[in-house]
PDB file of C-alpha atoms in Angstrom:
ATOM      1  CA  MET A   1      65.263 128.673 110.502  1.00 72.00           C
ATOM      2  CA  THR A   2      68.249 126.462 111.294  1.00 90.00           C
ATOM      3  CA  GLU A   3      70.166 125.365 108.215  1.00 97.00           C
ATOM      4  CA  ARG A   4      70.303 121.679 107.489  1.00 98.00           C
ATOM      5  CA  PHE A   5      73.621 120.074 108.302  1.00 98.00           C
ATOM      6  CA  THR A   6      74.058 118.851 104.679  1.00 98.00           C
ATOM      7  CA  ALA A   7      73.269 122.385 103.383  1.00 98.00           C
ATOM      8  CA  THR A   8      76.023 123.742 105.638  1.00 98.00           C
ATOM      9  CA  LEU A   9      78.507 121.226 104.324  1.00 98.00           C
ATOM     10  CA  ARG A  10      77.513 122.002 100.779  1.00 98.00           C
ATOM     11  CA  ARG A  11      77.790 125.757 101.330  1.00 98.00           C
ATOM     12  CA  GLN A  12      81.237 125.256 102.985  1.00 98.00           C
ATOM     13  CA  SER A  13      82.423 123.253  99.937  1.00 98.00           C
ATOM     14  CA  GLU A  14      82.052 126.147  97.573  1.00 98.00           C
ATOM     15  CA  PRO A  15      83.526 127.211  95.172  1.00 98.00           C
ATOM     16  CA  THR A  16      84.866 123.731  94.606  1.00 98.00           C
ATOM     17  CA  TRP A  17      81.496 121.995  94.341  1.00 98.00           C
ATOM     18  CA  SER A  18      80.295 124.383  91.640  1.00 98.00           C
ATOM     19  CA  ALA A  19      83.558 124.092  89.717  1.00 98.00           C
ATOM     20  CA  ALA A  20      83.014 120.332  89.615  1.00 98.00           C
ATOM     21  CA  VAL A  21      79.364 120.381  88.543  1.00 98.00           C
ATOM     22  CA  GLU A  22      80.095 123.034  85.928  1.00 98.00           C
ATOM     23  CA  HIS A  23      83.234 121.349  84.693  1.00 98.00           C
ATOM     24  CA  ARG A  24      83.924 121.047  80.956  1.00 98.00           C
ATOM     25  CA  PHE A  25      83.809 117.234  81.337  1.00 98.00           C
ATOM     26  CA  VAL A  26      80.143 117.594  82.491  1.00 98.00           C
ATOM     27  CA  SER A  27      79.330 120.081  79.750  1.00 98.00           C
ATOM     28  CA  GLN A  28      80.849 117.965  77.021  1.00 98.00           C
ATOM     29  CA  LEU A  29      79.235 114.763  78.383  1.00 98.00           C
ATOM     30  CA  CYS A  30      75.804 116.335  78.442  1.00 98.00           C
ATOM     31  CA  ASP A  31      75.932 117.845  74.959  1.00 97.00           C
ATOM     32  CA  GLY A  32      77.509 114.711  73.421  1.00 97.00           C
ATOM     33  CA  SER A  33      80.764 116.418  72.329  1.00 97.00           C
ATOM     34  CA  LEU A  34      83.047 114.598  74.798  1.00 97.00           C
ATOM     35  CA  PRO A  35      85.935 113.057  72.858  1.00 96.00           C
ATOM     36  CA  ASP A  36      86.177 109.289  73.037  1.00 97.00           C
ATOM     37  CA  PRO A  37      89.793 109.274  74.416  1.00 96.00           C
ATOM     38  CA  VAL A  38      88.595 111.487  77.332  1.00 97.00           C
ATOM     39  CA  MET A  39      85.636 109.282  77.963  1.00 97.00           C
ATOM     40  CA  VAL A  40      87.860 106.222  77.923  1.00 97.00           C
ATOM     41  CA  ARG A  41      90.286 107.630  80.443  1.00 96.00           C
ATOM     42  CA  TYR A  42      87.376 108.689  82.627  1.00 97.00           C
ATOM     43  CA  LEU A  43      85.648 105.230  82.512  1.00 97.00           C
ATOM     44  CA  VAL A  44      88.841 103.236  83.076  1.00 97.00           C
ATOM     45  CA  GLN A  45      89.789 105.296  86.143  1.00 97.00           C
ATOM     46  CA  ASP A  46      86.156 105.512  87.495  1.00 97.00           C
ATOM     47  CA  HIS A  47      85.682 101.733  87.233  1.00 96.00           C
ATOM     48  CA  ARG A  48      88.829 101.247  89.326  1.00 95.00           C
ATOM     49  CA  PHE A  49      87.260 102.350  92.567  1.00 92.00           C
ATOM     50  CA  ILE A  50      83.962 100.394  92.428  1.00 95.00           C
ATOM     51  CA  ASP A  51      85.628  97.819  94.728  1.00 95.00           C
ATOM     52  CA  SER A  52      86.463 100.477  97.293  1.00 97.00           C
ATOM     53  CA  PHE A  53      83.037 101.991  96.874  1.00 97.00           C
ATOM     54  CA  LEU A  54      81.401  98.685  97.659  1.00 97.00           C
ATOM     55  CA  THR A  55      83.683  98.487 100.766  1.00 97.00           C
ATOM     56  CA  LEU A  56      82.367 101.838 101.889  1.00 98.00           C
ATOM     57  CA  LEU A  57      78.758 100.840 101.315  1.00 98.00           C
ATOM     58  CA  GLY A  58      79.385  97.633 103.323  1.00 97.00           C
ATOM     59  CA  ALA A  59      80.732  99.778 106.117  1.00 98.00           C
ATOM     60  CA  ALA A  60      77.644 102.032 105.986  1.00 98.00           C
ATOM     61  CA  ILE A  61      75.449  98.997 106.157  1.00 98.00           C
ATOM     62  CA  ALA A  62      77.390  97.597 109.049  1.00 98.00           C
ATOM     63  CA  THR A  63      77.309 100.834 111.083  1.00 98.00           C
ATOM     64  CA  ALA A  64      73.793 102.041 110.185  1.00 98.00           C
ATOM     65  CA  ASP A  65      71.658 102.307 113.271  1.00 97.00           C
ATOM     66  CA  THR A  66      68.262 101.365 111.710  1.00 98.00           C
ATOM     67  CA  PHE A  67      67.015  98.391 109.740  1.00 98.00           C
ATOM     68  CA  GLU A  68      65.452 100.660 107.105  1.00 98.00           C
ATOM     69  CA  ALA A  69      68.787 102.350 106.448  1.00 98.00           C
ATOM     70  CA  ARG A  70      70.494  98.927 105.937  1.00 98.00           C
ATOM     71  CA  LEU A  71      67.835  97.922 103.467  1.00 98.00           C
ATOM     72  CA  ARG A  72      68.182 101.177 101.478  1.00 98.00           C
ATOM     73  CA  LEU A  73      72.061 100.964 101.435  1.00 98.00           C
ATOM     74  CA  GLY A  74      71.861  97.218 100.526  1.00 97.00           C
ATOM     75  CA  ARG A  75      69.572  97.773  97.641  1.00 97.00           C
ATOM     76  CA  PHE A  76      71.921 100.502  96.345  1.00 97.00           C
ATOM     77  CA  ALA A  77      74.918  98.215  96.630  1.00 97.00           C
ATOM     78  CA  GLY A  78      73.079  95.702  94.510  1.00 95.00           C
ATOM     79  CA  MET A  79      72.426  98.381  91.824  1.00 94.00           C
ATOM     80  CA  ILE A  80      76.161  99.308  91.770  1.00 95.00           C
ATOM     81  CA  SER A  81      77.063  95.618  91.421  1.00 93.00           C
ATOM     82  CA  SER A  82      74.590  95.094  88.608  1.00 91.00           C
ATOM     83  CA  ASP A  83      73.239  97.916  86.515  1.00 91.00           C
ATOM     84  CA  GLU A  84      76.201 100.259  86.944  1.00 93.00           C
ATOM     85  CA  ASN A  85      78.901  97.718  86.528  1.00 94.00           C
ATOM     86  CA  THR A  86      77.171  96.334  83.469  1.00 95.00           C
ATOM     87  CA  TYR A  87      77.096  99.815  81.986  1.00 97.00           C
ATOM     88  CA  PHE A  88      80.880 100.057  82.338  1.00 97.00           C
ATOM     89  CA  LEU A  89      81.315  96.700  80.579  1.00 96.00           C
ATOM     90  CA  ARG A  90      78.989  97.714  77.717  1.00 98.00           C
ATOM     91  CA  ALA A  91      80.688 101.082  77.352  1.00 98.00           C
ATOM     92  CA  PHE A  92      84.172  99.445  77.238  1.00 98.00           C
ATOM     93  CA  GLU A  93      82.929  97.194  74.518  1.00 97.00           C
ATOM     94  CA  ALA A  94      81.393  99.992  72.445  1.00 98.00           C
ATOM     95  CA  LEU A  95      84.579 102.079  72.825  1.00 98.00           C
ATOM     96  CA  ASP A  96      86.722  99.037  71.925  1.00 98.00           C
ATOM     97  CA  VAL A  97      88.629  99.189  75.203  1.00 97.00           C
ATOM     98  CA  SER A  98      90.646  95.995  75.608  1.00 95.00           C
ATOM     99  CA  PRO A  99      91.292  94.370  78.977  1.00 94.00           C
ATOM    100  CA  ALA A 100      94.851  95.481  78.740  1.00 93.00           C
ATOM    101  CA  GLN A 101      93.828  99.078  78.124  1.00 94.00           C
ATOM    102  CA  ARG A 102      91.640  98.774  81.300  1.00 94.00           C
ATOM    103  CA  ASP A 103      94.356  97.239  83.386  1.00 92.00           C
ATOM    104  CA  GLU A 104      97.633  98.770  82.283  1.00 90.00           C
ATOM    105  CA  PRO A 105      97.340 102.538  83.002  1.00 91.00           C
ATOM    106  CA  ARG A 106      98.272 103.539  86.508  1.00 93.00           C
ATOM    107  CA  ASP A 107      95.700 104.908  88.886  1.00 96.00           C
ATOM    108  CA  SER A 108      95.542 108.696  88.528  1.00 96.00           C
ATOM    109  CA  VAL A 109      96.300 110.587  91.662  1.00 97.00           C
ATOM    110  CA  PRO A 110      92.599 111.367  92.212  1.00 97.00           C
ATOM    111  CA  THR A 111      91.642 107.705  91.689  1.00 97.00           C
ATOM    112  CA  ALA A 112      94.129 106.655  94.288  1.00 97.00           C
ATOM    113  CA  GLY A 113      92.773 109.379  96.503  1.00 98.00           C
ATOM    114  CA  PHE A 114      89.237 108.109  96.062  1.00 98.00           C
ATOM    115  CA  LYS A 115      90.216 104.529  96.901  1.00 98.00           C
ATOM    116  CA  ALA A 116      91.998 105.768  99.974  1.00 98.00           C
ATOM    117  CA  ILE A 117      89.268 108.007 101.354  1.00 98.00           C
ATOM    118  CA  MET A 118      86.538 105.429 100.816  1.00 98.00           C
ATOM    119  CA  ARG A 119      88.602 102.748 102.713  1.00 98.00           C
ATOM    120  CA  GLU A 120      89.582 105.386 105.327  1.00 98.00           C
ATOM    121  CA  ALA A 121      85.950 106.324 105.959  1.00 98.00           C
ATOM    122  CA  ALA A 122      85.003 102.559 106.166  1.00 98.00           C
ATOM    123  CA  ALA A 123      87.841 101.934 108.616  1.00 98.00           C
ATOM    124  CA  THR A 124      86.571 104.696 111.045  1.00 98.00           C
ATOM    125  CA  ARG A 125      83.567 102.438 111.755  1.00 98.00           C
ATOM    126  CA  SER A 126      81.577 105.727 111.829  1.00 98.00           C
ATOM    127  CA  TYR A 127      78.243 105.769 110.007  1.00 98.00           C
ATOM    128  CA  ALA A 128      78.545 109.623 109.737  1.00 98.00           C
ATOM    129  CA  ALA A 129      81.969 109.304 108.043  1.00 98.00           C
ATOM    130  CA  ALA A 130      80.632 106.883 105.507  1.00 98.00           C
ATOM    131  CA  LEU A 131      77.552 109.024 104.827  1.00 98.00           C
ATOM    132  CA  ALA A 132      79.698 112.157 104.355  1.00 98.00           C
ATOM    133  CA  VAL A 133      81.657 110.525 101.492  1.00 98.00           C
ATOM    134  CA  LEU A 134      78.475 109.028  99.983  1.00 98.00           C
ATOM    135  CA  ASN A 135      76.663 112.293 100.076  1.00 98.00           C
ATOM    136  CA  VAL A 136      79.295 113.872  97.942  1.00 98.00           C
ATOM    137  CA  ALA A 137      79.890 110.846  95.590  1.00 98.00           C
ATOM    138  CA  GLU A 138      76.185 110.650  94.864  1.00 98.00           C
ATOM    139  CA  GLY A 139      74.861 114.105  95.590  1.00 98.00           C
ATOM    140  CA  LEU A 140      77.311 115.933  93.387  1.00 98.00           C
ATOM    141  CA  TYR A 141      76.531 113.559  90.506  1.00 98.00           C
ATOM    142  CA  LEU A 142      72.830 114.132  90.839  1.00 98.00           C
ATOM    143  CA  ASP A 143      73.482 117.914  90.905  1.00 98.00           C
ATOM    144  CA  TRP A 144      75.251 117.889  87.524  1.00 98.00           C
ATOM    145  CA  ALA A 145      73.100 115.174  85.961  1.00 98.00           C
ATOM    146  CA  SER A 146      69.837 117.005  86.825  1.00 98.00           C
ATOM    147  CA  ARG A 147      71.030 120.017  84.876  1.00 97.00           C
ATOM    148  CA  ALA A 148      71.645 118.076  81.594  1.00 98.00           C
ATOM    149  CA  PRO A 149      69.801 119.709  78.793  1.00 97.00           C
ATOM    150  CA  GLN A 150      67.167 117.727  76.866  1.00 96.00           C
ATOM    151  CA  PRO A 151      67.157 115.795  74.746  1.00 97.00           C
ATOM    152  CA  LEU A 152      70.040 113.795  75.977  1.00 97.00           C
ATOM    153  CA  PRO A 153      72.938 112.817  73.589  1.00 98.00           C
ATOM    154  CA  GLY A 154      72.110 109.955  71.140  1.00 97.00           C
ATOM    155  CA  ASN A 155      75.184 107.997  72.149  1.00 97.00           C
ATOM    156  CA  PHE A 156      74.186 105.645  75.010  1.00 98.00           C
ATOM    157  CA  ILE A 157      77.602 106.022  76.582  1.00 98.00           C
ATOM    158  CA  HIS A 158      76.880 109.579  77.355  1.00 98.00           C
ATOM    159  CA  ALA A 159      73.078 109.451  77.829  1.00 98.00           C
ATOM    160  CA  GLU A 160      73.007 106.327  80.044  1.00 97.00           C
ATOM    161  CA  TRP A 161      75.669 107.691  82.319  1.00 98.00           C
ATOM    162  CA  ILE A 162      73.466 110.808  82.896  1.00 98.00           C
ATOM    163  CA  THR A 163      70.289 108.811  83.473  1.00 97.00           C
ATOM    164  CA  LEU A 164      72.034 106.484  85.925  1.00 97.00           C
ATOM    165  CA  HIS A 165      72.549 109.693  88.006  1.00 97.00           C
ATOM    166  CA  ASP A 166      69.220 111.390  87.377  1.00 98.00           C
ATOM    167  CA  ASN A 167      66.235 109.069  87.817  1.00 97.00           C
ATOM    168  CA  PRO A 168      63.497 108.901  90.437  1.00 98.00           C
ATOM    169  CA  ALA A 169      65.158 106.059  92.321  1.00 96.00           C
ATOM    170  CA  PHE A 170      68.447 107.756  92.454  1.00 97.00           C
ATOM    171  CA  ARG A 171      66.947 111.054  93.474  1.00 98.00           C
ATOM    172  CA  ASP A 172      65.191 109.372  96.323  1.00 98.00           C
ATOM    173  CA  PHE A 173      68.394 107.653  97.409  1.00 98.00           C
ATOM    174  CA  VAL A 174      70.342 110.900  97.501  1.00 98.00           C
ATOM    175  CA  ALA A 175      67.491 112.434  99.550  1.00 98.00           C
ATOM    176  CA  PHE A 176      67.746 109.455 101.955  1.00 98.00           C
ATOM    177  CA  LEU A 177      71.601 110.001 102.176  1.00 98.00           C
ATOM    178  CA  GLN A 178      71.055 113.713 103.019  1.00 98.00           C
ATOM    179  CA  ALA A 179      68.385 112.927 105.614  1.00 98.00           C
ATOM    180  CA  GLU A 180      70.594 110.369 107.304  1.00 98.00           C
ATOM    181  CA  LEU A 181      73.593 112.713 107.424  1.00 98.00           C
ATOM    182  CA  ASP A 182      71.401 115.496 108.742  1.00 98.00           C
ATOM    183  CA  ARG A 183      70.375 113.149 111.529  1.00 98.00           C
ATOM    184  CA  VAL A 184      73.631 111.611 112.600  1.00 98.00           C
ATOM    185  CA  GLY A 185      76.254 114.072 111.238  1.00 98.00           C
ATOM    186  CA  PRO A 186      75.969 116.797 113.792  1.00 98.00           C
ATOM    187  CA  ARG A 187      77.071 114.456 116.563  1.00 98.00           C
ATOM    188  CA  GLU A 188      80.369 114.057 114.668  1.00 98.00           C
ATOM    189  CA  ALA A 189      80.431 117.371 112.821  1.00 98.00           C
ATOM    190  CA  GLN A 190      84.192 117.804 112.524  1.00 98.00           C
ATOM    191  CA  LEU A 191      84.741 114.226 111.258  1.00 98.00           C
ATOM    192  CA  SER A 192      81.802 114.533 108.785  1.00 98.00           C
ATOM    193  CA  ALA A 193      82.965 117.973 107.492  1.00 98.00           C
ATOM    194  CA  GLY A 194      86.496 116.740 106.968  1.00 98.00           C
ATOM    195  CA  PHE A 195      85.493 113.740 104.829  1.00 98.00           C
ATOM    196  CA  TYR A 196      82.865 115.828 102.915  1.00 99.00           C
ATOM    197  CA  GLN A 197      85.270 118.565 101.951  1.00 98.00           C
ATOM    198  CA  ARG A 198      88.024 116.258 100.925  1.00 98.00           C
ATOM    199  CA  THR A 199      85.722 114.249  98.758  1.00 98.00           C
ATOM    200  CA  VAL A 200      84.428 117.335  96.980  1.00 98.00           C
ATOM    201  CA  GLU A 201      88.066 118.287  96.274  1.00 98.00           C
ATOM    202  CA  LEU A 202      88.696 114.800  94.846  1.00 98.00           C
ATOM    203  CA  GLU A 203      85.665 115.019  92.519  1.00 98.00           C
ATOM    204  CA  LEU A 204      87.031 118.227  90.951  1.00 98.00           C
ATOM    205  CA  ALA A 205      90.530 116.751  90.687  1.00 98.00           C
ATOM    206  CA  PHE A 206      89.097 113.630  89.059  1.00 98.00           C
ATOM    207  CA  PHE A 207      87.386 115.620  86.262  1.00 98.00           C
ATOM    208  CA  ASP A 208      90.560 117.686  85.786  1.00 97.00           C
ATOM    209  CA  ALA A 209      92.724 114.484  85.528  1.00 97.00           C
ATOM    210  CA  VAL A 210      90.852 112.903  82.639  1.00 95.00           C
ATOM    211  CA  TYR A 211      92.107 115.744  80.434  1.00 95.00           C
ATOM    212  CA  ALA A 212      95.669 115.331  81.503  1.00 85.00           C
ATOM    213  CA  GLY A 213      96.504 113.225  78.434  1.00 67.00           C
ATOM    214  CA  GLU A 214      95.443 115.906  75.969  1.00 55.00           C
ATOM    215  CA  VAL A 215      98.055 116.837  73.417  1.00 37.00           C
TER     216      VAL A 215
END
């Protein structure tokens, strides 16, 4: 049996992929022990690249070769612009993160890297390149969120971030992204693999970076 293109990319991303989904950030988030200062650093930095992420989704919509794909991607862009962005605002309020605290810290190196790779993939005007980044950004999060032990933490800041990345609609969307990259990626295999592997490396670096302020 021929291996799926996305399965090949995933296999080639090891051990970095597993190091990300098994990171202590994930473990502490899922058991509710994540210190607030770490969560604040994570959320502040993660919120920084929503704009670039929407740019990437817009490029995927523009370069998709089917109407159905445009609809699926458009609906997801709407979710990012509403439910996910609202989560950030509620979490900032609950953690007492002021506008200044959100705006003043510099972008971490991985945050700057994420912004750059999302805009780079968008600029290629390649549907496969956009899908490669999206498959990691969403698929890696589904992978760790789906492993979260039950019951989820009582704090909504932890629990809701998990459920945003492990629910039936999100699982269906990740399956759609995989099927689309399986379909179009092999025609641009080297380009797809390059964006995929670099994004996996950024995911691990991003988790590492939120602990950089530890004393």
